[in-house]
Short mmCIF file of C-alpha atoms in Angstrom, two decimals:
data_model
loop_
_atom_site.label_atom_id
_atom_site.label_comp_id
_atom_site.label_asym_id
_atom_site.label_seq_id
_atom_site.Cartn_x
_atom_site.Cartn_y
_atom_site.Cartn_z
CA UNK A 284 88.63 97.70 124.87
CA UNK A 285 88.06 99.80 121.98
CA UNK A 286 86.24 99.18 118.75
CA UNK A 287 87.02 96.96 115.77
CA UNK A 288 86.56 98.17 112.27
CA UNK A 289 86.62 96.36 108.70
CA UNK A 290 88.63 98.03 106.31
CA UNK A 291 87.53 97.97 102.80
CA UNK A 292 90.66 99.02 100.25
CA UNK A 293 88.75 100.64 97.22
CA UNK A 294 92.22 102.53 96.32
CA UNK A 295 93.57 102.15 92.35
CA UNK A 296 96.12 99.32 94.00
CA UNK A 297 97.88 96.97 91.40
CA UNK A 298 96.70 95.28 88.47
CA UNK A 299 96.45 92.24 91.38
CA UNK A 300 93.77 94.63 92.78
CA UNK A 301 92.27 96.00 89.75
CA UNK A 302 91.55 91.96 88.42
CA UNK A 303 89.85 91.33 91.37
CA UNK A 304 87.68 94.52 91.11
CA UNK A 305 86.70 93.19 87.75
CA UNK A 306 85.97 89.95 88.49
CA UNK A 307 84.05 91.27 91.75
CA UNK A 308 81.96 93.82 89.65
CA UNK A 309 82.81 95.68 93.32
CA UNK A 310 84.75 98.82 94.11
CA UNK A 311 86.79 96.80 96.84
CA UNK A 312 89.32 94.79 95.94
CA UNK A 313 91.29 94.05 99.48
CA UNK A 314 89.81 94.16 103.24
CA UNK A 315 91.81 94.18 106.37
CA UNK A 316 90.72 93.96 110.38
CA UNK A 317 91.76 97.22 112.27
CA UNK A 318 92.02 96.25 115.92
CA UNK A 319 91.81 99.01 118.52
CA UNK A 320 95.66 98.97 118.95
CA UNK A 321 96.32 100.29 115.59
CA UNK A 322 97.15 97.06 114.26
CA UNK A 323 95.35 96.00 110.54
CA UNK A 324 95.30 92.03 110.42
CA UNK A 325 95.01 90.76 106.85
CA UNK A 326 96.50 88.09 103.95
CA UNK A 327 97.81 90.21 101.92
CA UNK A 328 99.12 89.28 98.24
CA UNK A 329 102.29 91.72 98.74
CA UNK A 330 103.02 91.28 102.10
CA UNK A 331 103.26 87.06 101.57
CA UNK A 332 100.32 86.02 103.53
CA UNK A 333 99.01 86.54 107.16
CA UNK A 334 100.66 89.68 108.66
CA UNK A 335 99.83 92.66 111.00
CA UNK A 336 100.68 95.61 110.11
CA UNK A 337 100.23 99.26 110.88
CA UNK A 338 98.27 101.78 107.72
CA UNK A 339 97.97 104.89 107.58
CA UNK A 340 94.42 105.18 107.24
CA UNK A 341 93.24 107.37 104.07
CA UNK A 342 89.90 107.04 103.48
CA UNK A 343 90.06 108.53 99.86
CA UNK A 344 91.32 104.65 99.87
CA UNK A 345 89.84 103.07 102.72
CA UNK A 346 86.15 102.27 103.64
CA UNK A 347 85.62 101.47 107.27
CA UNK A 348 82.63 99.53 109.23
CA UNK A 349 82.70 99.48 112.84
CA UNK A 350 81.89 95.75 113.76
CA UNK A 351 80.81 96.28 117.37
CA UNK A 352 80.13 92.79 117.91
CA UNK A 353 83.59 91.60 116.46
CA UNK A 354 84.91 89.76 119.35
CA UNK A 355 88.58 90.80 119.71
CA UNK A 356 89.95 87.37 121.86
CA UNK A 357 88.58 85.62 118.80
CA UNK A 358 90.56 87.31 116.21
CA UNK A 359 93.42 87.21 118.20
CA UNK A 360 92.89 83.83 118.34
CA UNK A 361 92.60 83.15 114.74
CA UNK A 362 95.68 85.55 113.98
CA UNK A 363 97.86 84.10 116.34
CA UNK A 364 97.47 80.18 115.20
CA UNK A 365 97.89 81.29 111.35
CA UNK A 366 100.39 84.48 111.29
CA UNK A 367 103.04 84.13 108.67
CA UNK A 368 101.27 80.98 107.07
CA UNK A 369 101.49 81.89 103.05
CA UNK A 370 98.87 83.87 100.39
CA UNK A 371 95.84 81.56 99.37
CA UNK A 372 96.38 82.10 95.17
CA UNK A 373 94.82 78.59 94.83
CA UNK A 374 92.06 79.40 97.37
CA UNK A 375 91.18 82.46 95.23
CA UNK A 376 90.85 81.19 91.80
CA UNK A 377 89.48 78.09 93.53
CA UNK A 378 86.57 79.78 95.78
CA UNK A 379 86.16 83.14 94.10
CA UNK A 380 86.68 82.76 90.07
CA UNK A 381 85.63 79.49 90.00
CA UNK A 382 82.93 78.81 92.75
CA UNK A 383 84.01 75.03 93.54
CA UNK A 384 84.98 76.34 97.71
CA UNK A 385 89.16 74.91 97.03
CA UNK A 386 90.99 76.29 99.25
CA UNK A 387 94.23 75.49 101.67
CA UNK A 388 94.48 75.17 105.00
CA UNK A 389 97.75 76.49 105.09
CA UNK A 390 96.97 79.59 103.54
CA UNK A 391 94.81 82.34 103.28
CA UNK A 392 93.51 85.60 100.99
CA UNK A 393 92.14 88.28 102.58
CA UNK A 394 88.67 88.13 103.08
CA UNK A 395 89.01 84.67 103.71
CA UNK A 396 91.15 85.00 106.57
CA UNK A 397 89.15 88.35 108.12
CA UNK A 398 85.45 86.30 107.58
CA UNK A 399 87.35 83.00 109.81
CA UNK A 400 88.90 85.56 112.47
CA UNK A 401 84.74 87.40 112.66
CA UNK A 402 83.65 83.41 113.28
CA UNK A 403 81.84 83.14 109.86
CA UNK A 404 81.23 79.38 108.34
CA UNK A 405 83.26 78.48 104.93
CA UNK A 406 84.95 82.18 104.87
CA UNK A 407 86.83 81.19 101.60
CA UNK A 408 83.04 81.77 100.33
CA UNK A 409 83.52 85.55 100.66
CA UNK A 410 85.30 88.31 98.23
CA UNK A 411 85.82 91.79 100.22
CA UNK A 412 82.40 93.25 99.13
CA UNK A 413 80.73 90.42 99.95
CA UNK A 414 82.22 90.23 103.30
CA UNK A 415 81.19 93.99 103.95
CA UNK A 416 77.46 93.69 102.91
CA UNK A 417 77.11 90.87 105.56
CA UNK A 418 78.96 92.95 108.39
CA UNK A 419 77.06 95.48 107.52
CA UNK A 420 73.63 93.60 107.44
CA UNK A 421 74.61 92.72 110.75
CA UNK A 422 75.02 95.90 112.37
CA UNK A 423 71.33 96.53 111.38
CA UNK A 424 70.44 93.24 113.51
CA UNK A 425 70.11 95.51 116.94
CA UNK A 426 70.09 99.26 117.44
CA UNK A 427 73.49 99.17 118.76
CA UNK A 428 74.85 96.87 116.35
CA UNK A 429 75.71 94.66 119.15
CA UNK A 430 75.84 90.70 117.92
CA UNK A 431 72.36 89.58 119.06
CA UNK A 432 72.56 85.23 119.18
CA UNK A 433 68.98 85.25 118.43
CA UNK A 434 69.46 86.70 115.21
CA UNK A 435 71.90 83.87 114.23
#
């Protein structure tokens, strides 16, 4: 099938993308899902909410972790029964700036959305660096950075 990679944005951005940076203390401020097809799967701020689209990768900008064990039906899945539904704002202030875990169901921000299309419980919980320290904690699970259910 091909692999999946996260996609951490760590590119000067906006001042949407600089605020989160700051309140992050992180050098990402946006992450995506790059399928094998070319296609990045994100909420994005400027695009409106849940949308596919197709970067042009530059990784002067870009940070990528291959997720091996991403499971590519599931994030199809999980794209397909939320594309076009609106940007979280409310989830964001409510789950990241102030830790209380509001969110919508209706909407999403973008690590949100990429930790619920990986399978990850309460992915409002998760800013972009977070979300990349525990894909990449679990590529270190196995050898081959294959999902290993024992380690769950």
């Amino acid at each position: 099938m091909g692999l999946i990679y996260l996609a951490l944005y760590k590119g000067r951005g906006t001042l949407f993308n600089r605020l989160i940076r700051l309140w992050t203390r992180s050098k990402y401020s946006h992450c995506e899902l790059v399928l094998p097809d070319g296609r990045w799967l994100s909420a994005s701020a400027m695009d409106g909410g849940v949308r596919a689209k197709h970067i042009e990768l530059n990784l002067e900008h870009w940070d990528l972790i291959p997720l091996r064990w991403g499971d590519y039906r599931q994030i199809a899945r999980v794209f397909r029964a939320n594309a076009g539904q609106g940007y979280d704002y409310f989830g964001l202030f409510g789950s990241q700036l102030l830790p209380v875990g509001l969110h919508s169901r209706h909407r999403w921000f973008c690590s949100e959305f990429c930790a619920a299309a990986l399978g990850f419980p309460m992915p409002q919980r998760y800013s972009p660096a977070q979300l990349g320290e525990v894909v990449q904690h679990i590529n270190t699970l196995t050898p081959s950075g294959q999902w290993n259910e024992t380690h769950a």
